[in-house]
PDB file of N, CA and C in Angstrom:
ATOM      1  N   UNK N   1     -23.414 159.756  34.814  1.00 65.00           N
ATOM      2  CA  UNK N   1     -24.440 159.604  35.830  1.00 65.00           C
ATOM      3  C   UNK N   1     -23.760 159.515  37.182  1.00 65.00           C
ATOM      4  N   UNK N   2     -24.163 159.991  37.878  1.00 74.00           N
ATOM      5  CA  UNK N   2     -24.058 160.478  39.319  1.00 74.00           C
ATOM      6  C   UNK N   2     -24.911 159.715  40.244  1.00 74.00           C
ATOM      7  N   UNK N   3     -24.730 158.608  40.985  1.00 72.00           N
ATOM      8  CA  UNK N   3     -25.787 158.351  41.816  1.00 72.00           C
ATOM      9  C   UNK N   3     -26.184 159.589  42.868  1.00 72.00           C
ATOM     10  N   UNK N   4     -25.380 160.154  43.471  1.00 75.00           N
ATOM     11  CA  UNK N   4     -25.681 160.877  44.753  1.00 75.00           C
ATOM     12  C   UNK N   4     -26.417 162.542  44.147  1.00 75.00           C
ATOM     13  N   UNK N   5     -26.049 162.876  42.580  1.00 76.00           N
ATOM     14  CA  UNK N   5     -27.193 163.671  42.351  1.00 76.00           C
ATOM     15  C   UNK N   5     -28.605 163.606  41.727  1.00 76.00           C
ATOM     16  N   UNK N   6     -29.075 164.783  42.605  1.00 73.00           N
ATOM     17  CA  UNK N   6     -30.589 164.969  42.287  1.00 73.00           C
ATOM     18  C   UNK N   6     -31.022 164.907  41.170  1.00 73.00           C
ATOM     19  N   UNK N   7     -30.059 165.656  40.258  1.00 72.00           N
ATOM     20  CA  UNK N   7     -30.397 165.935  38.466  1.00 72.00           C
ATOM     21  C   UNK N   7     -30.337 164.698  37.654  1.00 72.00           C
ATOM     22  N   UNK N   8     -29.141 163.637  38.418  1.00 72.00           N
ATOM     23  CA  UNK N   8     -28.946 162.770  37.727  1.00 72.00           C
ATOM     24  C   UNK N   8     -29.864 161.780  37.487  1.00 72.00           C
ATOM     25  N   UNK N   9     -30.528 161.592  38.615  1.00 73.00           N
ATOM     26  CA  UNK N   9     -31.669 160.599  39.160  1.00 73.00           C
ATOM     27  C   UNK N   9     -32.805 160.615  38.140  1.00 73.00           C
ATOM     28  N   UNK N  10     -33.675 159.424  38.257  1.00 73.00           N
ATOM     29  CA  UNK N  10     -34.365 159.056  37.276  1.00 73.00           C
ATOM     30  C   UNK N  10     -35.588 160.456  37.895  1.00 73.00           C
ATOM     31  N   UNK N  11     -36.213 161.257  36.837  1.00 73.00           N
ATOM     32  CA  UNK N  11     -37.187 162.318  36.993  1.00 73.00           C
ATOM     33  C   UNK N  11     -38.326 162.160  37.448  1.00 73.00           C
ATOM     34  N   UNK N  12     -38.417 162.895  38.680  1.00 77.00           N
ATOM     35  CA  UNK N  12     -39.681 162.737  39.736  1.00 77.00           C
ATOM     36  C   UNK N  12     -40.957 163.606  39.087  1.00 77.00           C
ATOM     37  N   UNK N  13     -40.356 165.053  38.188  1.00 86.00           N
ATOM     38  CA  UNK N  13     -41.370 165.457  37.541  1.00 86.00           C
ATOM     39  C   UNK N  13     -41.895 165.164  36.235  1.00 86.00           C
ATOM     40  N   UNK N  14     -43.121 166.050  35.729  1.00 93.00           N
ATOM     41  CA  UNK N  14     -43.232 165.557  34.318  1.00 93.00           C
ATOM     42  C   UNK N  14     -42.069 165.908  33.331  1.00 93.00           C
ATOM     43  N   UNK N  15     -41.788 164.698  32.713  1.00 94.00           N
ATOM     44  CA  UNK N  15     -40.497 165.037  31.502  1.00 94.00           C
ATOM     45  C   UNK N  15     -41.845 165.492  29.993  1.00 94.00           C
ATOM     46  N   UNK N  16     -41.766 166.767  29.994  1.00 96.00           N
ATOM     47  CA  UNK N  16     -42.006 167.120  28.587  1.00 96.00           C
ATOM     48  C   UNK N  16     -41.368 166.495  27.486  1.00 96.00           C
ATOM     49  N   UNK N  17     -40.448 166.672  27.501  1.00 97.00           N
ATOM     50  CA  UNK N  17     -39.325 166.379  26.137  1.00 97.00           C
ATOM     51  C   UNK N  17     -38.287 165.597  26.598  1.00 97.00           C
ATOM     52  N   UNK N  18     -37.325 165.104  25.771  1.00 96.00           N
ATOM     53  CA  UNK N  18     -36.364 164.050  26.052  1.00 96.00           C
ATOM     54  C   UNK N  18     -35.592 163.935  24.290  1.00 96.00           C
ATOM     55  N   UNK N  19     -34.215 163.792  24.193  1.00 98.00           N
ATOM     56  CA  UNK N  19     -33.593 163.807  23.283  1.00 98.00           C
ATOM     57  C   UNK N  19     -32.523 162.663  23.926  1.00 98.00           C
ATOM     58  N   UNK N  20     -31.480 162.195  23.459  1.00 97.00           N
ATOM     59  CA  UNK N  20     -30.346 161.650  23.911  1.00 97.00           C
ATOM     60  C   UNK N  20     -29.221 162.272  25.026  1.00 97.00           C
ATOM     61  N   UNK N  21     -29.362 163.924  24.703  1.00 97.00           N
ATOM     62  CA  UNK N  21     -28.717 164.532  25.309  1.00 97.00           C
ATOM     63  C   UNK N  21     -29.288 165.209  26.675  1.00 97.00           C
ATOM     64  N   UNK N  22     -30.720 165.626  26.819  1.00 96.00           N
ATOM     65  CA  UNK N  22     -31.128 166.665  27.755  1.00 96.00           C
ATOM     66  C   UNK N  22     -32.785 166.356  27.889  1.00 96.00           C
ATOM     67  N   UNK N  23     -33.447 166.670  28.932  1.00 95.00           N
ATOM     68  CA  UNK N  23     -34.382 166.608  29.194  1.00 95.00           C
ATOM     69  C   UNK N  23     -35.178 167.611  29.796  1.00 95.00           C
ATOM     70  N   UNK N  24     -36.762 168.072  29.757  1.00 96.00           N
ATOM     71  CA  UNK N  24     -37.520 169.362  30.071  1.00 96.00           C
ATOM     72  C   UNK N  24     -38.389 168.618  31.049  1.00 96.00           C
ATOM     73  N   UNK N  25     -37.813 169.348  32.387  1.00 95.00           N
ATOM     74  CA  UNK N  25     -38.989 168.671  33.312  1.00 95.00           C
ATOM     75  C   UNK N  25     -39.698 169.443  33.953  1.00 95.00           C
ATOM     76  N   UNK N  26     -41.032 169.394  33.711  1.00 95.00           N
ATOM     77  CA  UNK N  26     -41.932 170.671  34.569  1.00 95.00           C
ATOM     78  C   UNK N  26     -42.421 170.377  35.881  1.00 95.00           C
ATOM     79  N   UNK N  27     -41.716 171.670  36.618  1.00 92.00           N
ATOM     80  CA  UNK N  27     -41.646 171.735  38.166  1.00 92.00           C
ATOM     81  C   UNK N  27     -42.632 172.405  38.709  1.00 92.00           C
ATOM     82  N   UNK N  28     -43.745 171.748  39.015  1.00 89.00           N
ATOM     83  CA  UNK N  28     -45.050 172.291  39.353  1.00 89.00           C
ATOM     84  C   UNK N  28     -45.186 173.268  40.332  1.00 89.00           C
ATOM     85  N   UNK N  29     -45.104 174.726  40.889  1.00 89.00           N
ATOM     86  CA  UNK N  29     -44.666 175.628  41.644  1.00 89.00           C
ATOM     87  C   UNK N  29     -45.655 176.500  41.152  1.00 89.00           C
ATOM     88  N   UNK N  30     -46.826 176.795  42.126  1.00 90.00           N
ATOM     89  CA  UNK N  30     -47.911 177.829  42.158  1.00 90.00           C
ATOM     90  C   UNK N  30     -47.525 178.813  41.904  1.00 90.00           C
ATOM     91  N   UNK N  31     -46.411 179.092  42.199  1.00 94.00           N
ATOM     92  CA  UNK N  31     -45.871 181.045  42.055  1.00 94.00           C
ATOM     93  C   UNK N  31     -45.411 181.231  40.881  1.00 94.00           C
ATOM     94  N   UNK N  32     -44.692 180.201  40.251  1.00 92.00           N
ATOM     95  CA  UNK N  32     -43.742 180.651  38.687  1.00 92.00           C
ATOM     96  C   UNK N  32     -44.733 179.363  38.117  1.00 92.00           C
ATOM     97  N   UNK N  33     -45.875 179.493  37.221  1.00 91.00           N
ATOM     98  CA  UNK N  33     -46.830 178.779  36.468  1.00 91.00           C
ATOM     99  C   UNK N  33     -45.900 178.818  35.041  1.00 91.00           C
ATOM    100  N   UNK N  34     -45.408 177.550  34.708  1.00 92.00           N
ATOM    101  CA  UNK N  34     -45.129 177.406  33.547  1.00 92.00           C
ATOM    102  C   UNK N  34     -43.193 176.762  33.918  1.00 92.00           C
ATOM    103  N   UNK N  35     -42.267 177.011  35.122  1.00 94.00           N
ATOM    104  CA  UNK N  35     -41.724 176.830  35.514  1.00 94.00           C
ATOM    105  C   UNK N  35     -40.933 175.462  34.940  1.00 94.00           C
ATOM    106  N   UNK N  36     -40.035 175.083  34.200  1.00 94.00           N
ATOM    107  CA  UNK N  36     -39.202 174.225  33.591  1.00 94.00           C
ATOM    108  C   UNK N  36     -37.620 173.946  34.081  1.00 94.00           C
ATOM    109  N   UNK N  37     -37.476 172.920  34.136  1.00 94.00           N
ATOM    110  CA  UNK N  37     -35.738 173.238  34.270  1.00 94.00           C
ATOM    111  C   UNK N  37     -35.621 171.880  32.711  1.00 94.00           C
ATOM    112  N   UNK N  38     -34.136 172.081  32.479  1.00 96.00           N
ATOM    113  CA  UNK N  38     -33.772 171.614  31.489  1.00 96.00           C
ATOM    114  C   UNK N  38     -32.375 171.194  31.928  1.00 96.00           C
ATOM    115  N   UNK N  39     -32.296 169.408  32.211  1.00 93.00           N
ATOM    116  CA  UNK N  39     -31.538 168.705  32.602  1.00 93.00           C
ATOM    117  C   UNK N  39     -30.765 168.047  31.572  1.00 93.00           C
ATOM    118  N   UNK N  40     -29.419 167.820  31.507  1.00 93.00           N
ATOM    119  CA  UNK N  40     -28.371 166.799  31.018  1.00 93.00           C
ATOM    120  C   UNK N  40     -28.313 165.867  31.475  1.00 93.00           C
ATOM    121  N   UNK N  41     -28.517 164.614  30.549  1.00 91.00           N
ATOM    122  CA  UNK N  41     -28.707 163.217  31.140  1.00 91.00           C
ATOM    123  C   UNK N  41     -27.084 162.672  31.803  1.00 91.00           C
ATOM    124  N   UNK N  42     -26.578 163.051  30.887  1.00 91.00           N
ATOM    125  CA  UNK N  42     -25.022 163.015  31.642  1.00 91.00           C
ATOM    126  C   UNK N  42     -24.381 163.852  32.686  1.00 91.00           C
ATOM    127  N   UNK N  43     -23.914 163.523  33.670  1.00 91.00           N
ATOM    128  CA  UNK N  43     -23.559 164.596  35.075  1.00 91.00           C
ATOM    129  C   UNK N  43     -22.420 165.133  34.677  1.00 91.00           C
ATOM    130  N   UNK N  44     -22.584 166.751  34.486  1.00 92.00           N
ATOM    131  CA  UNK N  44     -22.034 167.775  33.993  1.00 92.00           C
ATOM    132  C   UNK N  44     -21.857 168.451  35.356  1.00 92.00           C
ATOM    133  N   UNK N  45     -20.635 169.103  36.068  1.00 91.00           N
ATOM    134  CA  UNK N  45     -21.007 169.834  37.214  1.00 91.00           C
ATOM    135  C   UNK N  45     -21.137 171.195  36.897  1.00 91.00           C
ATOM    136  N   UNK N  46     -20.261 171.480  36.091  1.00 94.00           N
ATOM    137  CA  UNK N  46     -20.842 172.976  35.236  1.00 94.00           C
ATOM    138  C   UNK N  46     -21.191 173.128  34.091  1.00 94.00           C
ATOM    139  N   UNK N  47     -21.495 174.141  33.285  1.00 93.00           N
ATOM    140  CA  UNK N  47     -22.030 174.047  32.027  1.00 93.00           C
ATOM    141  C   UNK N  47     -20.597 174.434  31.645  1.00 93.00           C
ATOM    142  N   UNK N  48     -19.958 175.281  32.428  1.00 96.00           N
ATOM    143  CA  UNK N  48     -18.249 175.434  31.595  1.00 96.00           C
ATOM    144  C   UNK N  48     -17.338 174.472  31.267  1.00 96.00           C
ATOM    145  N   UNK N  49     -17.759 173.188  32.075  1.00 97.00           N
ATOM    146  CA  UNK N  49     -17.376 171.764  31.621  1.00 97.00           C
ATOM    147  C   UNK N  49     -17.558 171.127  30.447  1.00 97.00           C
ATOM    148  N   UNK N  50     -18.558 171.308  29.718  1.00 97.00           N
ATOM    149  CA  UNK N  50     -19.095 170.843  28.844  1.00 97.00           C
ATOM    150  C   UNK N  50     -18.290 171.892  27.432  1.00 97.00           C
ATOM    151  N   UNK N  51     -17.890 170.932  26.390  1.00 97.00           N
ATOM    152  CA  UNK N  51     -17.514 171.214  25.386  1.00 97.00           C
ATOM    153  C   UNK N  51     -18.519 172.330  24.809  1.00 97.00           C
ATOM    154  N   UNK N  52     -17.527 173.026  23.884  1.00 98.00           N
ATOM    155  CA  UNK N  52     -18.583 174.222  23.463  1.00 98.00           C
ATOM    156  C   UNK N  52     -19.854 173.866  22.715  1.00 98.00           C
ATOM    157  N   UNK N  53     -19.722 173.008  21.792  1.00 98.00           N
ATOM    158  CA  UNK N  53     -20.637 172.591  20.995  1.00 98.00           C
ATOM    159  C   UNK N  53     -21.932 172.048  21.671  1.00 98.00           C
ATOM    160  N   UNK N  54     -21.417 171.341  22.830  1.00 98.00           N
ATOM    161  CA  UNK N  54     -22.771 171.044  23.718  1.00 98.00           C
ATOM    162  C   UNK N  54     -23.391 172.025  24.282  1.00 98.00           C
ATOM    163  N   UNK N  55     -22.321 172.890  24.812  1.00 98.00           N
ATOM    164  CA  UNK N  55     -22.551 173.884  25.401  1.00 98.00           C
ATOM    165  C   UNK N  55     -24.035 174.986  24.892  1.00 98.00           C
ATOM    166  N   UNK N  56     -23.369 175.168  23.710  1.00 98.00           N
ATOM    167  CA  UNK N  56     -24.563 175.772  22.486  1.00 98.00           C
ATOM    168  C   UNK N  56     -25.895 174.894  22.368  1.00 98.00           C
ATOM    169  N   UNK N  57     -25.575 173.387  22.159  1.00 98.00           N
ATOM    170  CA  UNK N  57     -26.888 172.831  22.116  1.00 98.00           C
ATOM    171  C   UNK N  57     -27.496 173.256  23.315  1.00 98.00           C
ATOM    172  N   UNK N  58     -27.239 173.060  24.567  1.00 98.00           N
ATOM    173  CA  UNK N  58     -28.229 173.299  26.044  1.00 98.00           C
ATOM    174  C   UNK N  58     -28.742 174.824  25.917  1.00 98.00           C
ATOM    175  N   UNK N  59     -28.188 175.561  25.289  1.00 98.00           N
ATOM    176  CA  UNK N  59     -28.322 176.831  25.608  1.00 98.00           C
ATOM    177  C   UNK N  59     -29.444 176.933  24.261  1.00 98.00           C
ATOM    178  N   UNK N  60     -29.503 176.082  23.678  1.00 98.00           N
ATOM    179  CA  UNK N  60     -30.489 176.402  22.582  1.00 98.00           C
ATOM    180  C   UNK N  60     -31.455 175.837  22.898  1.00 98.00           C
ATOM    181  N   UNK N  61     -32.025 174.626  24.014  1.00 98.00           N
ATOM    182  CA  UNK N  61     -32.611 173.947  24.358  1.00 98.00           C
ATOM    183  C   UNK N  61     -33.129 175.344  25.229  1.00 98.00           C
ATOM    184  N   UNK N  62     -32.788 175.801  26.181  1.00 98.00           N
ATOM    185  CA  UNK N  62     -33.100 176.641  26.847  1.00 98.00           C
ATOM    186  C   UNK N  62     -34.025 177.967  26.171  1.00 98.00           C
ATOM    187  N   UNK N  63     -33.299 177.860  25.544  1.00 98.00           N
ATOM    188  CA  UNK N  63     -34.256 179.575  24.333  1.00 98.00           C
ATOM    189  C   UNK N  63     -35.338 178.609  23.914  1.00 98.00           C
ATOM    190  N   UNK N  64     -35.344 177.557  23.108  1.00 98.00           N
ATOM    191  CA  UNK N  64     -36.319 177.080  22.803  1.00 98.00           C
ATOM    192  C   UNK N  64     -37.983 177.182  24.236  1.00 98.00           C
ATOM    193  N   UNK N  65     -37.055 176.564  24.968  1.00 98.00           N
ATOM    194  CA  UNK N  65     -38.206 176.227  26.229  1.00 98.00           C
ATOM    195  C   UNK N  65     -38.624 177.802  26.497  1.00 98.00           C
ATOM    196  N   UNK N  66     -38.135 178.737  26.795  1.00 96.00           N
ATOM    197  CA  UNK N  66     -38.694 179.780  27.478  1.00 96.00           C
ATOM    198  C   UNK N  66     -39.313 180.470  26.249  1.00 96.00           C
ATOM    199  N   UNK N  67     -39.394 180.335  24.561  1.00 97.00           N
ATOM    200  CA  UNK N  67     -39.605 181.090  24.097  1.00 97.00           C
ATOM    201  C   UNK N  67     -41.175 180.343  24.064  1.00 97.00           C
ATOM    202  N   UNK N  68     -41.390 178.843  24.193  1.00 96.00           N
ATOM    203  CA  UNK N  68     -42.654 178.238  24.376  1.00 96.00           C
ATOM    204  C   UNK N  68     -43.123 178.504  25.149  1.00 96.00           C
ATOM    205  N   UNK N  69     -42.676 178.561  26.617  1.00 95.00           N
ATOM    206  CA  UNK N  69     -43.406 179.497  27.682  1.00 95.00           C
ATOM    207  C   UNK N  69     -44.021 180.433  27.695  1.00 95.00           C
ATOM    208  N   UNK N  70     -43.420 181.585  26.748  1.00 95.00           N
ATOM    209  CA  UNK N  70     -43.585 182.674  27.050  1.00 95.00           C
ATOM    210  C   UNK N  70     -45.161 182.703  25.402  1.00 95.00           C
ATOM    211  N   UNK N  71     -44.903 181.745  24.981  1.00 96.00           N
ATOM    212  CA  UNK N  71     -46.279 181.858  23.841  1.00 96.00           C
ATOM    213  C   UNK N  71     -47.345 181.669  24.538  1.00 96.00           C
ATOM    214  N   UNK N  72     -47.079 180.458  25.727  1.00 94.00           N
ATOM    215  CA  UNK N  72     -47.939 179.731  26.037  1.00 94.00           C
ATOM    216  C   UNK N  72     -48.879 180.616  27.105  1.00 94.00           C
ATOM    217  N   UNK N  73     -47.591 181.288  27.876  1.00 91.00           N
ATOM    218  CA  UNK N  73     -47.874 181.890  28.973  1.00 91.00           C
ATOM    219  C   UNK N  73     -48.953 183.662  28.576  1.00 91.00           C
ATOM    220  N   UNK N  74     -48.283 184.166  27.449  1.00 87.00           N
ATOM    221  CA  UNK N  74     -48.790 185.351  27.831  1.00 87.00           C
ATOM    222  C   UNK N  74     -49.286 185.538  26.209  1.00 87.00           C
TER     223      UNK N  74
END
């Protein structure tokens, strides 16, 4: 945890989901409807930082979220 970052900070938007590791927070934005980011509770400055194995989990977190989007959405 990072005090001075944004990501790190306790979540101003809605948290969809939450695990130990990562969190889905929906960023309410008229133009991109459905719009998510998917945060690490731990301050990571890159994703190339992060061990591979995590690495894979976020990135699976990610397919997950957009493949719900995209049910939800279209």
């Amino acid at each position: 945890m990072n005090n001075n970052c944004a990501l790190c900070a306790e979540a101003t938007s809605e948290i969809l989901w939450q695990d130990d590791f990562c969190r889905v927070v929906l960023l309410y934005d008229i133009d991109y409807p459905g719009y998510c980011r998917v945060e690490l509770l731990a301050h990571v400055k890159e994703m190339t930082d992060l061990p591979v194995l995590q690495r894979s989990q976020l990135m699976k977190v990610v397919c997950v979220v957009e493949q719900t989007i995209c049910e939800v959405l279209h």
